[in-house]
XYZ file of N, CA and C in Angstrom:
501
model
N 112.970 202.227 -89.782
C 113.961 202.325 -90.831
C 113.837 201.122 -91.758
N 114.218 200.980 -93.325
C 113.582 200.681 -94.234
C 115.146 200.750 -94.989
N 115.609 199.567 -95.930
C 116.637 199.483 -96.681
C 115.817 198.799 -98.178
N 115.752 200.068 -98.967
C 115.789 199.737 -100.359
C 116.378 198.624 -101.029
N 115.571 197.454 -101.102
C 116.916 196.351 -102.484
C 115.498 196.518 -103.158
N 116.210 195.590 -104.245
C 115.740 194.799 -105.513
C 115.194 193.617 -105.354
N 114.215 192.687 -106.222
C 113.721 191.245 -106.142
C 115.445 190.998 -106.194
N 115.838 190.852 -106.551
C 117.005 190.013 -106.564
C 117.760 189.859 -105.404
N 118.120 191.154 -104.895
C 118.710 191.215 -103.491
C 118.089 190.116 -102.232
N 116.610 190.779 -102.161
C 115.880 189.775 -101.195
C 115.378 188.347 -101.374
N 115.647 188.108 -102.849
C 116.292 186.434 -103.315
C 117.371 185.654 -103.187
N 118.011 186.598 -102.912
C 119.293 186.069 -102.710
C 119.637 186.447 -101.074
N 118.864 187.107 -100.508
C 119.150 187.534 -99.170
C 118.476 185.558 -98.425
N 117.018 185.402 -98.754
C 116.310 184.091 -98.723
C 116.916 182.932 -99.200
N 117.812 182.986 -100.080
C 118.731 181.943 -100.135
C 119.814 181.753 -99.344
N 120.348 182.586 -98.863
C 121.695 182.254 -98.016
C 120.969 182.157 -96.767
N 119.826 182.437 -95.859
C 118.871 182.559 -94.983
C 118.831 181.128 -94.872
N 118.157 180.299 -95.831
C 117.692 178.782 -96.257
C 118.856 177.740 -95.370
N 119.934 178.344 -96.253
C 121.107 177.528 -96.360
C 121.808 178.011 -94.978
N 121.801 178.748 -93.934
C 122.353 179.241 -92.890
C 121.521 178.138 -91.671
N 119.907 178.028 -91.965
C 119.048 177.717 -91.242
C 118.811 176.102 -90.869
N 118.844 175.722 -93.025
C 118.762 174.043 -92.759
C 120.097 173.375 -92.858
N 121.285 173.720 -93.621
C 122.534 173.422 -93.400
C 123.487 173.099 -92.678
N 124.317 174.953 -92.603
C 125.061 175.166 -91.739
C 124.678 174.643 -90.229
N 123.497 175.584 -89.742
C 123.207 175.248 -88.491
C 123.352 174.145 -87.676
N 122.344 173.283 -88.385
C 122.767 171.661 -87.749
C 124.220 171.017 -88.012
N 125.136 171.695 -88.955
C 126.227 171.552 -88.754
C 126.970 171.575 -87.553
N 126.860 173.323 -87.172
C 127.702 173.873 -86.809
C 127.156 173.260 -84.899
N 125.697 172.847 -84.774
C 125.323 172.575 -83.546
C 126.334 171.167 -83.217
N 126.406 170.418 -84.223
C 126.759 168.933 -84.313
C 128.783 169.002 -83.586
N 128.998 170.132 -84.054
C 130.440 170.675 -84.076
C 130.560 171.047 -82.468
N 129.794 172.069 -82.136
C 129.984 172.203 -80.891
C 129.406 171.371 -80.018
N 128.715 170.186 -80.224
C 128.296 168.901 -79.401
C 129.864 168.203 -79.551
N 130.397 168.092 -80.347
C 131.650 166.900 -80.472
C 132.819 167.717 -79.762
N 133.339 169.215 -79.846
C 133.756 170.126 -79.342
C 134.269 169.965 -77.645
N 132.464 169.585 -77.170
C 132.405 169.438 -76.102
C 133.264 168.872 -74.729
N 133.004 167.305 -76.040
C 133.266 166.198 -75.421
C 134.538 165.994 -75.245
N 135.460 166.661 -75.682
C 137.221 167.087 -75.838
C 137.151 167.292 -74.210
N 136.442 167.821 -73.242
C 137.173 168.002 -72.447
C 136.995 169.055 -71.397
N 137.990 169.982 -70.812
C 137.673 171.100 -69.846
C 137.352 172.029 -70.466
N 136.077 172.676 -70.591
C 135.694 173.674 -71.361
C 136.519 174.731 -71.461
N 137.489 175.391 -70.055
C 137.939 176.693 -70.301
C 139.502 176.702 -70.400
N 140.094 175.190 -71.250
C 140.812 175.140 -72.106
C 140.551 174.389 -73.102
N 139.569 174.475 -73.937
C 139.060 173.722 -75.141
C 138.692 174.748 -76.144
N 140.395 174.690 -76.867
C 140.024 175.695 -77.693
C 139.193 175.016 -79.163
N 139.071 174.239 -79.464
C 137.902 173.421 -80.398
C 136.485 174.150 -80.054
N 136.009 173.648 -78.956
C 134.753 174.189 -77.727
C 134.697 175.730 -78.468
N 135.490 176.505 -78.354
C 135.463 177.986 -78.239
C 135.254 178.614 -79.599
N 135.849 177.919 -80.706
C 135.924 178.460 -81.942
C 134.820 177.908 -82.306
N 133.918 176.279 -82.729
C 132.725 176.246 -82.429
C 131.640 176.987 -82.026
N 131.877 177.219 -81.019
C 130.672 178.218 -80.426
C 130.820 179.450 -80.994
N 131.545 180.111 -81.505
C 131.645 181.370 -82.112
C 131.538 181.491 -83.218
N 131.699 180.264 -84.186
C 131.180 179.703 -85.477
C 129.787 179.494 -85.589
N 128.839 179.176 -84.122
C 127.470 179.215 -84.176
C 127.351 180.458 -84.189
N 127.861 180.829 -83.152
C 127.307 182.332 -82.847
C 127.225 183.190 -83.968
N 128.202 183.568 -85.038
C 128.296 184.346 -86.094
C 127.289 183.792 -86.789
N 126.588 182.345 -87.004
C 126.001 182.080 -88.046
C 124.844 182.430 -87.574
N 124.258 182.595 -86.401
C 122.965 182.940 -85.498
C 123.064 184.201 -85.791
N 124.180 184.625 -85.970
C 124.155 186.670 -85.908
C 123.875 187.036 -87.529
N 124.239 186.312 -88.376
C 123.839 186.459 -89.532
C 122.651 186.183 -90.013
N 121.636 185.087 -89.827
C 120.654 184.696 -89.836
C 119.656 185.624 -89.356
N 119.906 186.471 -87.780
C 118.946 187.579 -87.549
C 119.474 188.748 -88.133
N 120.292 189.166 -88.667
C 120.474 190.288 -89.850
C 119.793 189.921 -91.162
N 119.513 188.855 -91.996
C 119.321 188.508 -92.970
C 117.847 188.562 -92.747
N 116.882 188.171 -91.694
C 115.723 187.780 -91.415
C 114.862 189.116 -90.994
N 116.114 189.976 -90.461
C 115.400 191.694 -90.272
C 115.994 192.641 -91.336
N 116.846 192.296 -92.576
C 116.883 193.151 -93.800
C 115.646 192.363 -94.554
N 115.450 191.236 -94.340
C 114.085 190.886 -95.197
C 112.801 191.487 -94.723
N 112.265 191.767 -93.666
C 111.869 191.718 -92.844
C 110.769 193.474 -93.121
N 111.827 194.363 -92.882
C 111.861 195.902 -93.146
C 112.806 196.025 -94.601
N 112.465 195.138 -95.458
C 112.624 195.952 -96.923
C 111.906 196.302 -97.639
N 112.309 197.766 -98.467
C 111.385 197.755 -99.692
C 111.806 197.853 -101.077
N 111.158 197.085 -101.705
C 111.236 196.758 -102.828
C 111.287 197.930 -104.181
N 112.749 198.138 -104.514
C 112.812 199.333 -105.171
C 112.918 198.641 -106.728
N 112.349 199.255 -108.032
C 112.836 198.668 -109.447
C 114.139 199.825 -109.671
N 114.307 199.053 -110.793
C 115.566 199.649 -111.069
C 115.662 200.130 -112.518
N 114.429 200.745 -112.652
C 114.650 201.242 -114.299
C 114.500 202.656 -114.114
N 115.709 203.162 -115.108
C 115.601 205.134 -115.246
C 115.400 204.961 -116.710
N 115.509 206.339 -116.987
C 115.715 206.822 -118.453
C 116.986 206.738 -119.011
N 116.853 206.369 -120.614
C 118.103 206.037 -121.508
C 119.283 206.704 -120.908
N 118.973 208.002 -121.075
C 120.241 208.994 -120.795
C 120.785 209.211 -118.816
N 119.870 208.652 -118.384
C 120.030 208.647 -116.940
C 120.979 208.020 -115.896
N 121.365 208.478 -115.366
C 122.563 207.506 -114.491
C 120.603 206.833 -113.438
N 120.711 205.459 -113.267
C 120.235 204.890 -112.531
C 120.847 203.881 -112.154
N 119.976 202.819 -110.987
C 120.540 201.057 -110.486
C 121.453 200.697 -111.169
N 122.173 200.147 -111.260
C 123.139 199.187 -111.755
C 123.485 199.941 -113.020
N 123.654 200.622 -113.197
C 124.879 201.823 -114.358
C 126.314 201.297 -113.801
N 126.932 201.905 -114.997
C 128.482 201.838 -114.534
C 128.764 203.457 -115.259
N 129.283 203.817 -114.430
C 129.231 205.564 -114.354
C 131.234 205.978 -114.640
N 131.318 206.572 -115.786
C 132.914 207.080 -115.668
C 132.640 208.715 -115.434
N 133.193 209.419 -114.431
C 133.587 210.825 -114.206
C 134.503 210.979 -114.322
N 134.705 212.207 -114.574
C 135.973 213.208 -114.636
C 136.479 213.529 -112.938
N 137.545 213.540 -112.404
C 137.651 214.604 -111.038
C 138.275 215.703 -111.488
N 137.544 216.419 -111.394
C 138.646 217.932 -111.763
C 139.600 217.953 -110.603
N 139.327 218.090 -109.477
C 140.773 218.617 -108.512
C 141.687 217.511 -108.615
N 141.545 216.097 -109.002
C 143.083 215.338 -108.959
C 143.346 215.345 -110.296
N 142.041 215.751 -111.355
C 142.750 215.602 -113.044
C 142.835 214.041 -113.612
N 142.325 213.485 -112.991
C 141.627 212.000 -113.408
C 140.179 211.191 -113.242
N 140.124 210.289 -114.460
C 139.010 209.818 -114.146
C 139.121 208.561 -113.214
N 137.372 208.404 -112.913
C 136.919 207.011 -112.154
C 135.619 206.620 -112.399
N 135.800 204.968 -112.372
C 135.046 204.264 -112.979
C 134.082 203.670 -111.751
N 132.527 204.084 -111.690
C 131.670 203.452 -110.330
C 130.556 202.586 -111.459
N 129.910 202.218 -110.509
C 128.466 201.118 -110.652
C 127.963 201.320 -109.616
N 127.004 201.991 -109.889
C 125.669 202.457 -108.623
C 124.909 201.080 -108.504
N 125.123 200.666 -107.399
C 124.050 199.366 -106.591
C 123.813 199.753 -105.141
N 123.057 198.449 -104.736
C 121.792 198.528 -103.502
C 123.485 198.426 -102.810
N 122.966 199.056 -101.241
C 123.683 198.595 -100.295
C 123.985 196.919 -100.063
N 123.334 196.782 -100.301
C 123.673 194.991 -99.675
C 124.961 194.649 -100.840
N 125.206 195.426 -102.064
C 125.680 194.897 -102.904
C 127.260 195.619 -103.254
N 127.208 196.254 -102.150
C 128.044 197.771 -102.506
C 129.890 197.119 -102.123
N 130.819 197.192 -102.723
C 131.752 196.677 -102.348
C 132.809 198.157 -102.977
N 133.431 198.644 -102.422
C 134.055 200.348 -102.930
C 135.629 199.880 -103.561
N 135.972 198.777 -102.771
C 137.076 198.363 -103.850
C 136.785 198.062 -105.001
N 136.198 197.215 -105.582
C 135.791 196.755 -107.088
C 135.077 197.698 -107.489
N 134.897 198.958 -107.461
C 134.179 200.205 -107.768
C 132.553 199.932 -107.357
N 132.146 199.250 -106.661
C 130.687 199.304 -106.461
C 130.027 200.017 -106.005
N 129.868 200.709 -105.634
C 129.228 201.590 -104.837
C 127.597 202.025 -104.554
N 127.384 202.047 -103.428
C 125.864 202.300 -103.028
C 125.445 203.186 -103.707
N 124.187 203.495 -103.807
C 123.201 204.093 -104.189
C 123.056 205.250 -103.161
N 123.235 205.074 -101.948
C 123.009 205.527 -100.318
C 124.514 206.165 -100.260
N 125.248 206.066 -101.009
C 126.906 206.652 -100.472
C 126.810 208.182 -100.848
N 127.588 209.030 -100.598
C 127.720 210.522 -100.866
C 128.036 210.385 -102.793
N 128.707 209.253 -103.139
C 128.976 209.237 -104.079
C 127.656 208.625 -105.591
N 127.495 207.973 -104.900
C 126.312 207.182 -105.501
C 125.065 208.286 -105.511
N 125.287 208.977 -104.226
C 123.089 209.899 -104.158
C 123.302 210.820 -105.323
N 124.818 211.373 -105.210
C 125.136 212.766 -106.098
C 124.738 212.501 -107.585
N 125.279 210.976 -108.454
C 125.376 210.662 -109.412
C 123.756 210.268 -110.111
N 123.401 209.599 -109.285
C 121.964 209.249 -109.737
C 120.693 210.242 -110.150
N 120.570 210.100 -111.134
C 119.502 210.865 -112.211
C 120.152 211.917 -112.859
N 121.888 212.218 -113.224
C 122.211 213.155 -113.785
C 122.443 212.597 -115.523
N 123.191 213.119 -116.242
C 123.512 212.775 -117.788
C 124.565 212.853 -118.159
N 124.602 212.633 -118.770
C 126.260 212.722 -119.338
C 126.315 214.451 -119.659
N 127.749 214.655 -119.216
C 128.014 216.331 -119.013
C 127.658 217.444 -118.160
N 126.604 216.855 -117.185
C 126.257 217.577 -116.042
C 127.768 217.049 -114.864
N 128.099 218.195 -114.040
C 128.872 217.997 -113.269
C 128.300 218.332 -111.865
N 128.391 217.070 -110.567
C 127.936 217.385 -109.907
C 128.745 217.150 -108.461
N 128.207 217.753 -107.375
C 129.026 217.846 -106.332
C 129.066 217.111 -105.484
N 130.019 216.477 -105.030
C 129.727 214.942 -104.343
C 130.681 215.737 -102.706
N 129.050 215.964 -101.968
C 129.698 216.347 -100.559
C 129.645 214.772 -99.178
N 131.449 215.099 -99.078
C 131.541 213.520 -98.793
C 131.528 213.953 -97.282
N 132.086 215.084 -96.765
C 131.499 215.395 -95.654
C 131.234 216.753 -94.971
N 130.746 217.529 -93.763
C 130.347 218.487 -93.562
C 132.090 219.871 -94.143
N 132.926 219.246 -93.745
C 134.466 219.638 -94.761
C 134.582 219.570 -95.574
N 134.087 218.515 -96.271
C 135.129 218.057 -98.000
C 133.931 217.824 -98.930
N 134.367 218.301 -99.722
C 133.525 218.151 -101.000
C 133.935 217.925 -101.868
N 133.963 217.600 -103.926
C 134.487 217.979 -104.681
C 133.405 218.017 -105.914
N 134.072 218.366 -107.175
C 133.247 217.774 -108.360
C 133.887 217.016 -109.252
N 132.782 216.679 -109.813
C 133.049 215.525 -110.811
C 132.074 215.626 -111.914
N 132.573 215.801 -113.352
C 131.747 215.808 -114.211
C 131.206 214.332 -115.171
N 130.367 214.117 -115.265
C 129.797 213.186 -115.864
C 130.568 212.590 -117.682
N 130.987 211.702 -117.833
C 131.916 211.410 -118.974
C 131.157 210.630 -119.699
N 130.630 209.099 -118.949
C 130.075 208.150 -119.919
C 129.078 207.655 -118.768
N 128.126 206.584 -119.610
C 127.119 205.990 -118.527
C 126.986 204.600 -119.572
N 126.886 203.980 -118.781
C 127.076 201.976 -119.537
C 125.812 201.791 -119.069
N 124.418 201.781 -119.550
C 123.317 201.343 -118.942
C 123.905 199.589 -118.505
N 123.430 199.495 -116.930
C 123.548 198.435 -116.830
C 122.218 197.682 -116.107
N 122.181 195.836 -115.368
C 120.902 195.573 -115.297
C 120.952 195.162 -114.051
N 120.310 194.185 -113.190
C 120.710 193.839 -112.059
C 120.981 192.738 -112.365
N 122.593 192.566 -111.975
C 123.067 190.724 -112.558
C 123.508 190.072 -111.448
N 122.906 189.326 -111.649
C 122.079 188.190 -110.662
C 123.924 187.673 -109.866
N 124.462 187.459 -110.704
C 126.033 186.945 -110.381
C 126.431 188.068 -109.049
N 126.250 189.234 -109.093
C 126.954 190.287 -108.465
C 126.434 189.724 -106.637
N 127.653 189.513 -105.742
C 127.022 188.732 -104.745
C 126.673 189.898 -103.766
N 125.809 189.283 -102.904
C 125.660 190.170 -101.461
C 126.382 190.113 -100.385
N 126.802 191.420 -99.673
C 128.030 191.984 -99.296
C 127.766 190.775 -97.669
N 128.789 190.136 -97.802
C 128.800 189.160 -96.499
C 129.816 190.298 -95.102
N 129.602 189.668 -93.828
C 130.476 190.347 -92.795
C 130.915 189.865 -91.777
């Protein structure tokens, strides 16, 4: 298995990688050495939150090192009229009778509150490569479906500011 980003994504995936590795780390080792020295380990709550402060940063570091690892490198250019990468997409919903405003991006980048949305989501696969005025069917699961017709498309680019989805 294979997760589509952008140069940018896996630049910025290698930067927080950097900074997890030569930074934090020897931080966070230095923390749970001083931690230690507090006392009876299995009431040292210093000791405990420490170590779980490494631990998350160790757990992030091998996520970051195996999305780099097994990625491939997708561009992000469509045609003028095309919903592609980094668009900001307004539809119509016909069944609630209002619109909504998305931006198709990579998973790593996808945040559904601030309208971001994957590329990989039911919402995002449906939208990508249609035009303005095609209406298409966004099946969100083996039950539910709906449509949504295409209103406007904001060609957009990959901006570098937009961060990667932390956890």
């Amino acid at each position: 298995m294979h997760d589509e980003l952008t140069k940018i994504d896996i630049q910025k995936m290698q930067e927080e990688l950097e900074h997890r590795r030569n930074v934090l780390r020897p931080q966070l080792i230095e923390e749970v050495k001083v931690a230690r020295g507090f006392g009876d380990l299995s009431e040292n709550f210093e000791y405990k939150a420490a170590k779980r402060e490494k631990n998350h940063n160790d757990s992030r570091i091998r996520y970051l090192e195996r999305m780099i690892a097994t990625a491939v490198v997708i561009g992000t250019d469509s045609a003028a009229d095309e919903i592609g990468l980094f668009d900001t997409v307004t539809v119509f919903m016909e069944d609630e009778n209002e619109e909504a405003v998305f931006r198709i991006v990579t998973t790593l980048r996808q945040n559904p509150l601030e309208g971001l949305i994957s590329k990989e989501s039911p919402v995002g696969g449906a939208l990508l490569g249609h035009k303005v005025g095609d209406t298409v069917h966004i099946q969100v699961n083996d039950r539910y479906g709906y449509d949504a017709k295409i209103v406007k498309i904001e060609k957009g680019t990959d901006d570098e500011d937009l961060p990667i989805t932390k956890y």
